[in-house]
Coordinates of N, CA and C and ligand atoms in Angstrom, one line a residue:
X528 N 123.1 -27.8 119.1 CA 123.8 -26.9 118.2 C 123.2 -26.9 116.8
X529 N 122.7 -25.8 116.3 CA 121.8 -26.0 114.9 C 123.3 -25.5 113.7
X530 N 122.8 -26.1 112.8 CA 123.3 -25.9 111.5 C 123.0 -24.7 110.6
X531 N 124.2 -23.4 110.5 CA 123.2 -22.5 109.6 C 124.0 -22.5 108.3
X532 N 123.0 -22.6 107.3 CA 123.9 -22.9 106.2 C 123.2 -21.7 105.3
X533 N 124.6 -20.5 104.8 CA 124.3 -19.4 104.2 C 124.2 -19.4 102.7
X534 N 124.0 -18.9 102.3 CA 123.9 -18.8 100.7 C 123.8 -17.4 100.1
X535 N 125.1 -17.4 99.3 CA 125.3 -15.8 98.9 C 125.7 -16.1 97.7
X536 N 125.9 -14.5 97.0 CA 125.5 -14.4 95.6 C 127.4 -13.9 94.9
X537 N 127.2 -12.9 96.3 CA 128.3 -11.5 96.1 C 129.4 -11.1 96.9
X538 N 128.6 -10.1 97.4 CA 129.5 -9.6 98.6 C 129.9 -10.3 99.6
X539 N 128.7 -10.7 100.4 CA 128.5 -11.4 101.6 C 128.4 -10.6 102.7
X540 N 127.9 -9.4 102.9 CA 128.4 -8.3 103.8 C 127.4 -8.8 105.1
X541 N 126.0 -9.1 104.7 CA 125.2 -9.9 105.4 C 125.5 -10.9 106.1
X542 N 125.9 -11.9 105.3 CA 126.7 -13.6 106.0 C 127.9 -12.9 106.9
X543 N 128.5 -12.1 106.6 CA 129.7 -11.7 107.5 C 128.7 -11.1 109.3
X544 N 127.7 -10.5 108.6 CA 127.4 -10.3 109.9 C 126.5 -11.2 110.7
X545 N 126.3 -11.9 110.2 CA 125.6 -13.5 110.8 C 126.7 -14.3 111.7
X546 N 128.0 -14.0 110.9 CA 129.2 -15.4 111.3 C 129.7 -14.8 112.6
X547 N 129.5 -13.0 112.4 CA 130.0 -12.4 113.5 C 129.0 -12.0 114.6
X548 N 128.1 -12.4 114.4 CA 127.0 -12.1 115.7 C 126.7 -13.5 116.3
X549 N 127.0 -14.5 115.5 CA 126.7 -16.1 116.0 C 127.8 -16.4 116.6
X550 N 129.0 -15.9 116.5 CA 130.1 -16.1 117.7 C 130.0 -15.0 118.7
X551 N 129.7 -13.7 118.3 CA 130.3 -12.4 119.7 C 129.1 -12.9 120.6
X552 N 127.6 -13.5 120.7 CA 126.6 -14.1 120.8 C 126.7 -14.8 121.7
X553 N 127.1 -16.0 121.1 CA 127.4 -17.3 121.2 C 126.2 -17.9 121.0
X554 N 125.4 -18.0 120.2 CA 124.2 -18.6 119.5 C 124.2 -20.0 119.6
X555 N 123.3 -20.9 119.7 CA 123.1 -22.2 120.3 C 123.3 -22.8 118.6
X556 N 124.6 -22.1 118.0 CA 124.2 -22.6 116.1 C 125.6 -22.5 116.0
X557 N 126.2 -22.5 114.8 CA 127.1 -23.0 113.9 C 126.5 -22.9 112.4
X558 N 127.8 -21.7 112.2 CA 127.4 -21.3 110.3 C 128.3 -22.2 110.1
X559 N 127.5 -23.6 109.5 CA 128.1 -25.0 108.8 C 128.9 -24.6 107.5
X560 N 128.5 -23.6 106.3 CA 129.0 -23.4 105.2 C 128.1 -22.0 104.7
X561 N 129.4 -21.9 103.7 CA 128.6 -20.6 102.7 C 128.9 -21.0 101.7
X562 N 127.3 -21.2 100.2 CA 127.3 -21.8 99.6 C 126.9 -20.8 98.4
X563 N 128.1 -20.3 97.9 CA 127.9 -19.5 96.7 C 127.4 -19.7 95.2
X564 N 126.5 -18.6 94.5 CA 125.9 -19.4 93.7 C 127.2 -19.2 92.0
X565 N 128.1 -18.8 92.4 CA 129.3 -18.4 91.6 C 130.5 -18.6 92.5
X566 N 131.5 -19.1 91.6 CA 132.7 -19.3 92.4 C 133.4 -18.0 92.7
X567 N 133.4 -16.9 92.1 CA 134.0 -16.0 92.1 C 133.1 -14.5 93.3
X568 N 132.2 -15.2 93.4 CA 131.6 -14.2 94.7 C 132.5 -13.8 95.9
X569 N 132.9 -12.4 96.1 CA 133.9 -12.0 96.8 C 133.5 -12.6 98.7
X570 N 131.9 -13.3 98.9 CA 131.9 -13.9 100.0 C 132.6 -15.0 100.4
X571 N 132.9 -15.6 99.4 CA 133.6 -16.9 99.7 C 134.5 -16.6 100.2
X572 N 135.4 -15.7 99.8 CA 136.9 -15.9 100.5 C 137.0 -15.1 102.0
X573 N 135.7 -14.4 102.2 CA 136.0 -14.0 103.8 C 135.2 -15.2 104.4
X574 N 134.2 -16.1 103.7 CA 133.7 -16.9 104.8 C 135.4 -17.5 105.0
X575 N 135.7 -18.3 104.2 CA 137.0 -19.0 104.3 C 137.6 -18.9 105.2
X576 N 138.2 -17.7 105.2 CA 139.1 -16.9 106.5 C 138.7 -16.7 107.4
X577 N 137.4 -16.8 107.9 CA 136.9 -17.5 109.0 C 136.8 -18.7 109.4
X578 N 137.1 -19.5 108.7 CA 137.4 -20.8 109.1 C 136.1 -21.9 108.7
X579 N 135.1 -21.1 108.1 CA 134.0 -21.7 107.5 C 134.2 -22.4 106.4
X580 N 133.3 -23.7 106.4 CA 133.7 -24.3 105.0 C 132.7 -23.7 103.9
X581 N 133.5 -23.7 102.7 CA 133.0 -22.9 102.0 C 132.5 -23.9 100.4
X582 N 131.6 -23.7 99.6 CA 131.3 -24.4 98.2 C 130.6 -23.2 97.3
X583 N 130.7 -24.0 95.9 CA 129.9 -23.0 94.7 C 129.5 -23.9 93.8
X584 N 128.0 -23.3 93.3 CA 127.5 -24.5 92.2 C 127.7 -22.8 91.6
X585 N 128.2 -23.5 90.5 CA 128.4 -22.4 89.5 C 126.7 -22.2 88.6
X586 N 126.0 -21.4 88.8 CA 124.3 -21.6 88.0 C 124.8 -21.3 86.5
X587 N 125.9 -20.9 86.3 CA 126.0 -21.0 84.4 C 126.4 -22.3 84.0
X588 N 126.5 -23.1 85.5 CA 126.9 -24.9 84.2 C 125.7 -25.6 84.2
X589 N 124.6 -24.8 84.4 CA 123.4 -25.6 84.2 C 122.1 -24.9 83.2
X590 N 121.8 -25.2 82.6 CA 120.9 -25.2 81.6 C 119.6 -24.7 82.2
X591 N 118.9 -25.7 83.0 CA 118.0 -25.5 83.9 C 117.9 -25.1 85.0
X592 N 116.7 -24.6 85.8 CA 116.6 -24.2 86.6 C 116.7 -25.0 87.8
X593 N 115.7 -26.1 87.4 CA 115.6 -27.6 88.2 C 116.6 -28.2 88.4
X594 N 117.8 -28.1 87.3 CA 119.1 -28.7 87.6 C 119.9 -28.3 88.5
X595 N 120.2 -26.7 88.6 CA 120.8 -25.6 89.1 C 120.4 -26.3 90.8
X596 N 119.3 -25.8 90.9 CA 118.5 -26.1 92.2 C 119.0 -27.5 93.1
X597 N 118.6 -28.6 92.2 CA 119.4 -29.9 92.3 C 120.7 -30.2 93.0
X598 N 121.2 -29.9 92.4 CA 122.7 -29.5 92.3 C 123.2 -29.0 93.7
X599 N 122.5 -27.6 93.9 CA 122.5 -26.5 95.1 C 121.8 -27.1 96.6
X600 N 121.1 -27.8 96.1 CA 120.5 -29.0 97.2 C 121.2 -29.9 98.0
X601 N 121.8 -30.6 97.0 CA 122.7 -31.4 97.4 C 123.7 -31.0 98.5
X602 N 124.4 -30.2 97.9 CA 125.6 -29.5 98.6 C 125.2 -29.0 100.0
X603 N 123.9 -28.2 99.4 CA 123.2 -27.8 101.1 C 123.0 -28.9 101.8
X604 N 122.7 -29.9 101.7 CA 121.8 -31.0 102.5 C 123.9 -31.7 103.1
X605 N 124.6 -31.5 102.5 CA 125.7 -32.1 102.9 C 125.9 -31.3 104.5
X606 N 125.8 -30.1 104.7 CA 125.7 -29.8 106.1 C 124.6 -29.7 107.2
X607 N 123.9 -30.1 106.4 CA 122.8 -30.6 107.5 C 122.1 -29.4 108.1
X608 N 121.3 -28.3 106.9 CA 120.8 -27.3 107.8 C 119.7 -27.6 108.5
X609 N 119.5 -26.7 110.1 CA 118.2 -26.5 110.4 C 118.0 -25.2 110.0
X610 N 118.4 -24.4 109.6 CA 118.0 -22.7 108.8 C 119.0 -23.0 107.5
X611 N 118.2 -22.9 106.2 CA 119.0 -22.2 105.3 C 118.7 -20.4 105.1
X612 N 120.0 -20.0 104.6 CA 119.9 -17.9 104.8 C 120.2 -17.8 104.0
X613 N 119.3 -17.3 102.7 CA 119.6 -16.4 101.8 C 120.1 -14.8 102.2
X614 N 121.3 -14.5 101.5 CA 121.7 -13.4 102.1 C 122.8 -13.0 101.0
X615 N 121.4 -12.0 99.8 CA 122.0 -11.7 99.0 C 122.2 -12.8 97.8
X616 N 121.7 -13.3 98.0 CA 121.4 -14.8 96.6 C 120.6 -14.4 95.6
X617 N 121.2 -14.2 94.5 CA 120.6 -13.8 93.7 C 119.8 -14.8 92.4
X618 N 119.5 -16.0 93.3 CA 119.1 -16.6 91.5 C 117.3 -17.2 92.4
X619 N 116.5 -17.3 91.5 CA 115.4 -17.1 91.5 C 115.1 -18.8 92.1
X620 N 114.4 -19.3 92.8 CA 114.6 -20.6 93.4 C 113.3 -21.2 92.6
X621 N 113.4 -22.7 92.4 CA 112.0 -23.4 92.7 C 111.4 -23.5 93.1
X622 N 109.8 -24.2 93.4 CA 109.7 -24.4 93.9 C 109.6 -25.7 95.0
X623 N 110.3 -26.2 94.3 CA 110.6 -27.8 94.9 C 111.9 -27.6 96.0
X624 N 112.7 -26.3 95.5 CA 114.0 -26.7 96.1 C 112.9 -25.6 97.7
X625 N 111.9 -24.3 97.6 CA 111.6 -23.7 98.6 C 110.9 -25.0 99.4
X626 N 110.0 -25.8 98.6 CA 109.4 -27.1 99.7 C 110.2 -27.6 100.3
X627 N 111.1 -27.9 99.5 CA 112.3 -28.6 100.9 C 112.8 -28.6 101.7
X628 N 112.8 -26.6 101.9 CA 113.1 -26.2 103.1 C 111.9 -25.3 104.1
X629 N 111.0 -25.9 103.6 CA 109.6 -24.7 103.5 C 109.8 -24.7 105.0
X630 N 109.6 -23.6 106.0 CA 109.7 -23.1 107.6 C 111.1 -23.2 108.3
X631 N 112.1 -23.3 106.8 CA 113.6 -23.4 107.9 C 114.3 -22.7 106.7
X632 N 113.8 -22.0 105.6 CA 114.9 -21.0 105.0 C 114.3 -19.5 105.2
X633 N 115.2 -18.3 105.7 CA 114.9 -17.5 105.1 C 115.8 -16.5 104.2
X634 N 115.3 -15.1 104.1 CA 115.3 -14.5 103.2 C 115.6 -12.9 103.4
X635 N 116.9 -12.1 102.9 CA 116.2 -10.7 103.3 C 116.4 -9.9 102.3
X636 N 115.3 -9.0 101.8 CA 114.8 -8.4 100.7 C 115.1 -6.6 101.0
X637 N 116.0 -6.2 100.1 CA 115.9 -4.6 100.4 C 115.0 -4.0 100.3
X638 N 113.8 -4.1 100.7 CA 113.1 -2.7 100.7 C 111.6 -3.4 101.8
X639 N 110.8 -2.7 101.7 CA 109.3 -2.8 103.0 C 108.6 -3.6 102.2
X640 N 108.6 -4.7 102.0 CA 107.8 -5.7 101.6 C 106.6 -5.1 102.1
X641 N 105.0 -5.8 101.7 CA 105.2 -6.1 99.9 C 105.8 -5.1 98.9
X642 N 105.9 -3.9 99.3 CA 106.8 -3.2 98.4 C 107.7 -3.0 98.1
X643 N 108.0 -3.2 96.5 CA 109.3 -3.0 95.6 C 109.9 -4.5 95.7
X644 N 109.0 -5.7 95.3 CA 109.6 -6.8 95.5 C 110.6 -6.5 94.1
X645 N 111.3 -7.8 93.6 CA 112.2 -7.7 92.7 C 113.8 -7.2 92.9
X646 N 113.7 -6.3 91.7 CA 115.5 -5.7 91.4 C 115.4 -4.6 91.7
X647 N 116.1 -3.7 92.0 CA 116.9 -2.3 91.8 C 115.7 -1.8 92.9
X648 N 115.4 -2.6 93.7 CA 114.5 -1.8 94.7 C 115.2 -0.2 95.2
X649 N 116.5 0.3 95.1 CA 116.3 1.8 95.9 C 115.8 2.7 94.5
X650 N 116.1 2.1 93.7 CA 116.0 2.9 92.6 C 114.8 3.5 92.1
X651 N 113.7 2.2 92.4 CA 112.4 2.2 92.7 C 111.8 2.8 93.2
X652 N 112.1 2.9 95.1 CA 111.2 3.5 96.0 C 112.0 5.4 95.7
X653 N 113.1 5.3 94.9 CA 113.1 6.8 95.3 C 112.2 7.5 93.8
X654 N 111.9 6.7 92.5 CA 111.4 6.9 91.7 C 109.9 7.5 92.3
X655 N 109.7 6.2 92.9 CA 108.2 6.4 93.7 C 108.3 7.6 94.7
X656 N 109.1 8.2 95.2 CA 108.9 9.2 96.2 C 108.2 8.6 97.3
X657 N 108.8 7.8 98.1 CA 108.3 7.2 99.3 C 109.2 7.9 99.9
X658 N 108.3 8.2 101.5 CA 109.6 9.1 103.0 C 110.2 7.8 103.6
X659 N 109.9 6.8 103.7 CA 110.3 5.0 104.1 C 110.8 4.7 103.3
X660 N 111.5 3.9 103.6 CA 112.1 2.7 102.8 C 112.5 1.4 103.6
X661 N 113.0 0.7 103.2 CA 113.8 -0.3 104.1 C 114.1 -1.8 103.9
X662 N 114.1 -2.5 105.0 CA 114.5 -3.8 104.4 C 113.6 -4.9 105.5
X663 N 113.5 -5.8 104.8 CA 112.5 -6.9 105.1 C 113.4 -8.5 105.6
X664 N 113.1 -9.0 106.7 CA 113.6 -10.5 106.8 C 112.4 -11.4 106.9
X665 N 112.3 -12.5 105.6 CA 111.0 -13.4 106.1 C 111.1 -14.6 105.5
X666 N 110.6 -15.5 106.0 CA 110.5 -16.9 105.4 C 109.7 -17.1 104.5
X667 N 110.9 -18.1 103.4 CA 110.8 -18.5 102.0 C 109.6 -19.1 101.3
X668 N 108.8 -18.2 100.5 CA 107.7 -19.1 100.0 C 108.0 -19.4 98.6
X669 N 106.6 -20.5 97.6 CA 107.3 -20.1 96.5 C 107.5 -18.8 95.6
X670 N 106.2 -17.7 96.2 CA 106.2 -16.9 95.5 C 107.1 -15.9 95.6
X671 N 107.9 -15.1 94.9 CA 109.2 -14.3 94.8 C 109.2 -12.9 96.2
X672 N 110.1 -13.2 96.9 CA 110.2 -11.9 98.0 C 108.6 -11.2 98.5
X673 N 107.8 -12.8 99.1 CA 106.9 -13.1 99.8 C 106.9 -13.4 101.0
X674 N 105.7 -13.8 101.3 CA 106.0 -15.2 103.0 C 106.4 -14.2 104.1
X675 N 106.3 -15.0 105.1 CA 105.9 -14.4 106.3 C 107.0 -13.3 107.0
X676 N 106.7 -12.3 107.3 CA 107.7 -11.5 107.7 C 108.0 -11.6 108.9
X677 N 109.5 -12.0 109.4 CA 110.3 -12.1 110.6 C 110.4 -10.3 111.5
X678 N 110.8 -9.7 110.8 CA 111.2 -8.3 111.1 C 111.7 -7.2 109.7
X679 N 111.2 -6.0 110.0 CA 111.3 -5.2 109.5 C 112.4 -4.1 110.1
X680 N 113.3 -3.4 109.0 CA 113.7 -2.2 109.8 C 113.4 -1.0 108.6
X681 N 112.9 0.0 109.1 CA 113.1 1.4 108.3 C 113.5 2.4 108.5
X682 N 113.6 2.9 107.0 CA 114.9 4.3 107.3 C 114.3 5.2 106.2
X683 N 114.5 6.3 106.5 CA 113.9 7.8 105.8 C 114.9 7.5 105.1
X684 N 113.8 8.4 103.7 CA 114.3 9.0 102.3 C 114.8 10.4 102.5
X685 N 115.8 10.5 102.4 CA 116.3 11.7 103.3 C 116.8 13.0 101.8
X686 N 116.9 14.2 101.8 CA 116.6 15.2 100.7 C 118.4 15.0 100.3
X687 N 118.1 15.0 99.1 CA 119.5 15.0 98.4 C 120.1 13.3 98.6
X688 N 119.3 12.3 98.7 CA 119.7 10.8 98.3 C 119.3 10.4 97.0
X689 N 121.0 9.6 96.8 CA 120.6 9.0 95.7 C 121.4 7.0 96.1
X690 N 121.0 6.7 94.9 CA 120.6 5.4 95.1 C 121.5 5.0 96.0
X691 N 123.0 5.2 95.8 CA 124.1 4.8 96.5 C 123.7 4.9 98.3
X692 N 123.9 6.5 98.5 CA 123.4 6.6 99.9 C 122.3 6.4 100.3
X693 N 120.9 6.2 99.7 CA 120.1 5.1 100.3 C 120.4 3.5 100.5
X694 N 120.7 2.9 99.6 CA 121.2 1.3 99.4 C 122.4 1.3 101.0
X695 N 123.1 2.7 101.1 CA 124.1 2.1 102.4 C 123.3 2.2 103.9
X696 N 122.5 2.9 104.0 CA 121.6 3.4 105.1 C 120.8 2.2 105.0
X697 N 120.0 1.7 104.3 CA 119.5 0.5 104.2 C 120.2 -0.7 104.6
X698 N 121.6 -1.2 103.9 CA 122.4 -1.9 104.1 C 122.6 -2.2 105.7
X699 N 122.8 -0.8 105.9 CA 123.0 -0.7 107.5 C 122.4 -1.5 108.4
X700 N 120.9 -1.3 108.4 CA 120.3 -1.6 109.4 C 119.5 -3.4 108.7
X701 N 120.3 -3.6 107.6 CA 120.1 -5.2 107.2 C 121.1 -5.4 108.3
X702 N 122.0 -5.1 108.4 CA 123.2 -6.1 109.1 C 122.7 -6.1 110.8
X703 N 121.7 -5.9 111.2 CA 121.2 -5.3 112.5 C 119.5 -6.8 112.4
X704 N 119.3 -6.1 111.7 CA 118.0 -7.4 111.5 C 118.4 -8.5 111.2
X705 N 118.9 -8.6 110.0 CA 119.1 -10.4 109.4 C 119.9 -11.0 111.2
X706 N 120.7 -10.6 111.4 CA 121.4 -11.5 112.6 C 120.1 -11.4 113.8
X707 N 119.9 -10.9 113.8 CA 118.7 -10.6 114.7 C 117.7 -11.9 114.4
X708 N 117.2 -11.7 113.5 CA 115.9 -12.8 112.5 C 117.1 -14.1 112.8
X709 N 118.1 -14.5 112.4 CA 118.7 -15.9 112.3 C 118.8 -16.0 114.0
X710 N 119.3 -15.5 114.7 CA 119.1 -15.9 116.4 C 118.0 -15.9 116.6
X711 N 116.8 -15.5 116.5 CA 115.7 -16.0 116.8 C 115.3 -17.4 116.7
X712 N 115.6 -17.3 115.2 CA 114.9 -18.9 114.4 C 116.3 -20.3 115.3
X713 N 117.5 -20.0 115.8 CA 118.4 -20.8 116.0 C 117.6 -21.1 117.6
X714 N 117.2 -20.2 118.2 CA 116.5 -19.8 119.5 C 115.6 -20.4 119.7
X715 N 114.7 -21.0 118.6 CA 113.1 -21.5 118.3 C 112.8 -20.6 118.8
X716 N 112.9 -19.4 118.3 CA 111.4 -18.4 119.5 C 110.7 -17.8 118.5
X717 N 110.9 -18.6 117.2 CA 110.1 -18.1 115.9 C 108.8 -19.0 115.7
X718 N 107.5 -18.5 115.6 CA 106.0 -19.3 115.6 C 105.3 -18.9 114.2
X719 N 105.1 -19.5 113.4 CA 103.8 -19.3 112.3 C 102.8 -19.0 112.6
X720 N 102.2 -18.2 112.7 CA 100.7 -18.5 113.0 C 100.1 -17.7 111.3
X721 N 99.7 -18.7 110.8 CA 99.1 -18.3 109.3 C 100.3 -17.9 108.5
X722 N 99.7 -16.2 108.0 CA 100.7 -15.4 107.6 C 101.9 -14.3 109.0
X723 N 101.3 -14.8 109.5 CA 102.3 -13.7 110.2 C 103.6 -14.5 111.4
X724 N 104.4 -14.2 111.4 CA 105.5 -14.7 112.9 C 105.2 -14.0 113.8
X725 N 105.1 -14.8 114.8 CA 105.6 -14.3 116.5 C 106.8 -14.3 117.0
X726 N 107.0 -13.8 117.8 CA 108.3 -14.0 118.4 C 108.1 -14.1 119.9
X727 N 109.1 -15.3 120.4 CA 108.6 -15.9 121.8 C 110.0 -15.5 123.1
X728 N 109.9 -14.9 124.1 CA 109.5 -13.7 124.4 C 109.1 -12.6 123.5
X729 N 108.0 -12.1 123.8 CA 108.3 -11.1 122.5 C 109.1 -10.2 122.7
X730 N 109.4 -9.6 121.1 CA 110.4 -8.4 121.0 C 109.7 -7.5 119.8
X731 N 110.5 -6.8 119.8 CA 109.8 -5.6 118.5 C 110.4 -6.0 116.9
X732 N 109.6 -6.1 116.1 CA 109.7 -6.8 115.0 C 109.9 -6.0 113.9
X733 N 109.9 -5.0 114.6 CA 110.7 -3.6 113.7 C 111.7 -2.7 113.8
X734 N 112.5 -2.0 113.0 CA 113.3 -1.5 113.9 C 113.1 0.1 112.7
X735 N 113.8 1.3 113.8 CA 113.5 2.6 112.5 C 115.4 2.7 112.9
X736 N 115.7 3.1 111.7 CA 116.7 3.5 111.5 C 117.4 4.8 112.4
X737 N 118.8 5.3 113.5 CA 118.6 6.1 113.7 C 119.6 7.1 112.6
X738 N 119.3 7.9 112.1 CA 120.7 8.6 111.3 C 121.2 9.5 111.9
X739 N 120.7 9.9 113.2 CA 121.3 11.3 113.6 C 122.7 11.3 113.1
X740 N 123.5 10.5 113.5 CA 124.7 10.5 113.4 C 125.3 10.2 111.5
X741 N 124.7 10.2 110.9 CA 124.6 9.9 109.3 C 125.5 11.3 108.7
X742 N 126.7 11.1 108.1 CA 127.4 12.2 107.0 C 125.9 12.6 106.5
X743 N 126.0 13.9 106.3 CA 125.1 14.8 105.5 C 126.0 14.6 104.1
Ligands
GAR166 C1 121.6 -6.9 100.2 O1 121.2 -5.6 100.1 C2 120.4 -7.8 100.2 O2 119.2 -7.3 100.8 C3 120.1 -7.9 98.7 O3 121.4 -8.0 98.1 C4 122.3 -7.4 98.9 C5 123.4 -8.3 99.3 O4 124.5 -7.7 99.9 N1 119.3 -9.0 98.3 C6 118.4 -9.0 97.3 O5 118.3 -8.1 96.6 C7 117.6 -10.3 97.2 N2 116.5 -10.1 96.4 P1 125.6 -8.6 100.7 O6 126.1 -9.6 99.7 O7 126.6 -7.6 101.1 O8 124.9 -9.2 101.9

């Protein structure tokens, strides 16, 4: 039974669908905790009510970054991850705290890596006029919304979107990958080879969004 220990920022809409695919599943794992980087993150209180144990290093009681991290280490290391899941974490890591988990944390990024790393990624790609967009799952390097990519899903820039109804069509098909990407890695059927993952059986490491069915 592996240890998955999540880490959220906010919502948690992601971690809810990890908690709920690792039980309807039955995944050879256990979400040990969700470990908020603010006490007031509206995830904490649905991990709770699932029965998850739940913690918060508040990042404004620390000065530093190295402290922050510290701090956040700790707590994680108290459940004993074999995957830590950023999902929706919003504070920028070290990279002592990414060494320490280097090939057992990942990460998922709104938009098609390498593009639109950073913030306000829909805002971005619709600036840019891309027909794609989408969202990225990959393991943690130190450099920001990098490292190897687990799976991709994409979804059209569709006429008359704006940021809101892109970010939910996007959203969508995160909650379809990220649990996807965390059963693999719980599975071991995740391989490094350099820059890139394999996946053992293989499976398709992409996915396209379908909208047929999408409110106009
Ligand atoms: C998600 O869209 C996730 O991809 C994004 O934050 C949102 C969290 O939503 N993450 C990042 O931007 C990380 N750079 P959630 O709390 O409902 O899962």
């Amino acid at each position: 039974m592996k240890n998955i220990v999540i880490l959220i920022s906010g919502r948690g809409s992601n971690m809810q669908a990890i908690v709920d695919a690792c039980a309807r599943e039955a995944w050879p794992a256990r979400v040990a905790a969700v470990v908020a980087s603010r006490p007031d993150a509206p995830g904490l209180a649905v991990a709770a009510s699932a029965g998850i144990a739940t913690a918060a290093v508040d990042y404004r009681d620390f000065a530093e970054r190295e402290a922050f991290d510290a701090a956040l280490a700790a707590v994680v290391d108290r459940y004993q991850p074999d995957v830590v899941v950023l999902a929706g974490f919003m504070r920028v890591l070290t990279t002592a705290f990414v060494e320490r988990y280097a090939g057992r944390m990942l990460n998922i990024h709104p938009s098609l890596l390498p593009s639109f790393p950073g913030l306000k990624t829909h805002q971005r790609a619709l600036e840019a006029g891309v027909a794609v967009h989408g969202a990225t799952v990959h393991f943690v390097t130190p450099r920001l919304d990098y490292g190897p990519i687990v799976i991709q899903a994409a979804v059209p820039v569709l006429a008359g979107d704006d940021e809101k109804r892109l970010a939910a069509r996007v959203l969508a098909s995160e909650h379809v990958i990220y649990p996807r990407a965390v059963r693999w890695f719980v599975e071991e059927r995740l391989a490094l080879d350099g820059t890139r993952v394999q996946v053992t059986p293989n499976e398709p490491q992409w996915m396209f969004n379908d909208v047929s069915g999408e409110a106009a």
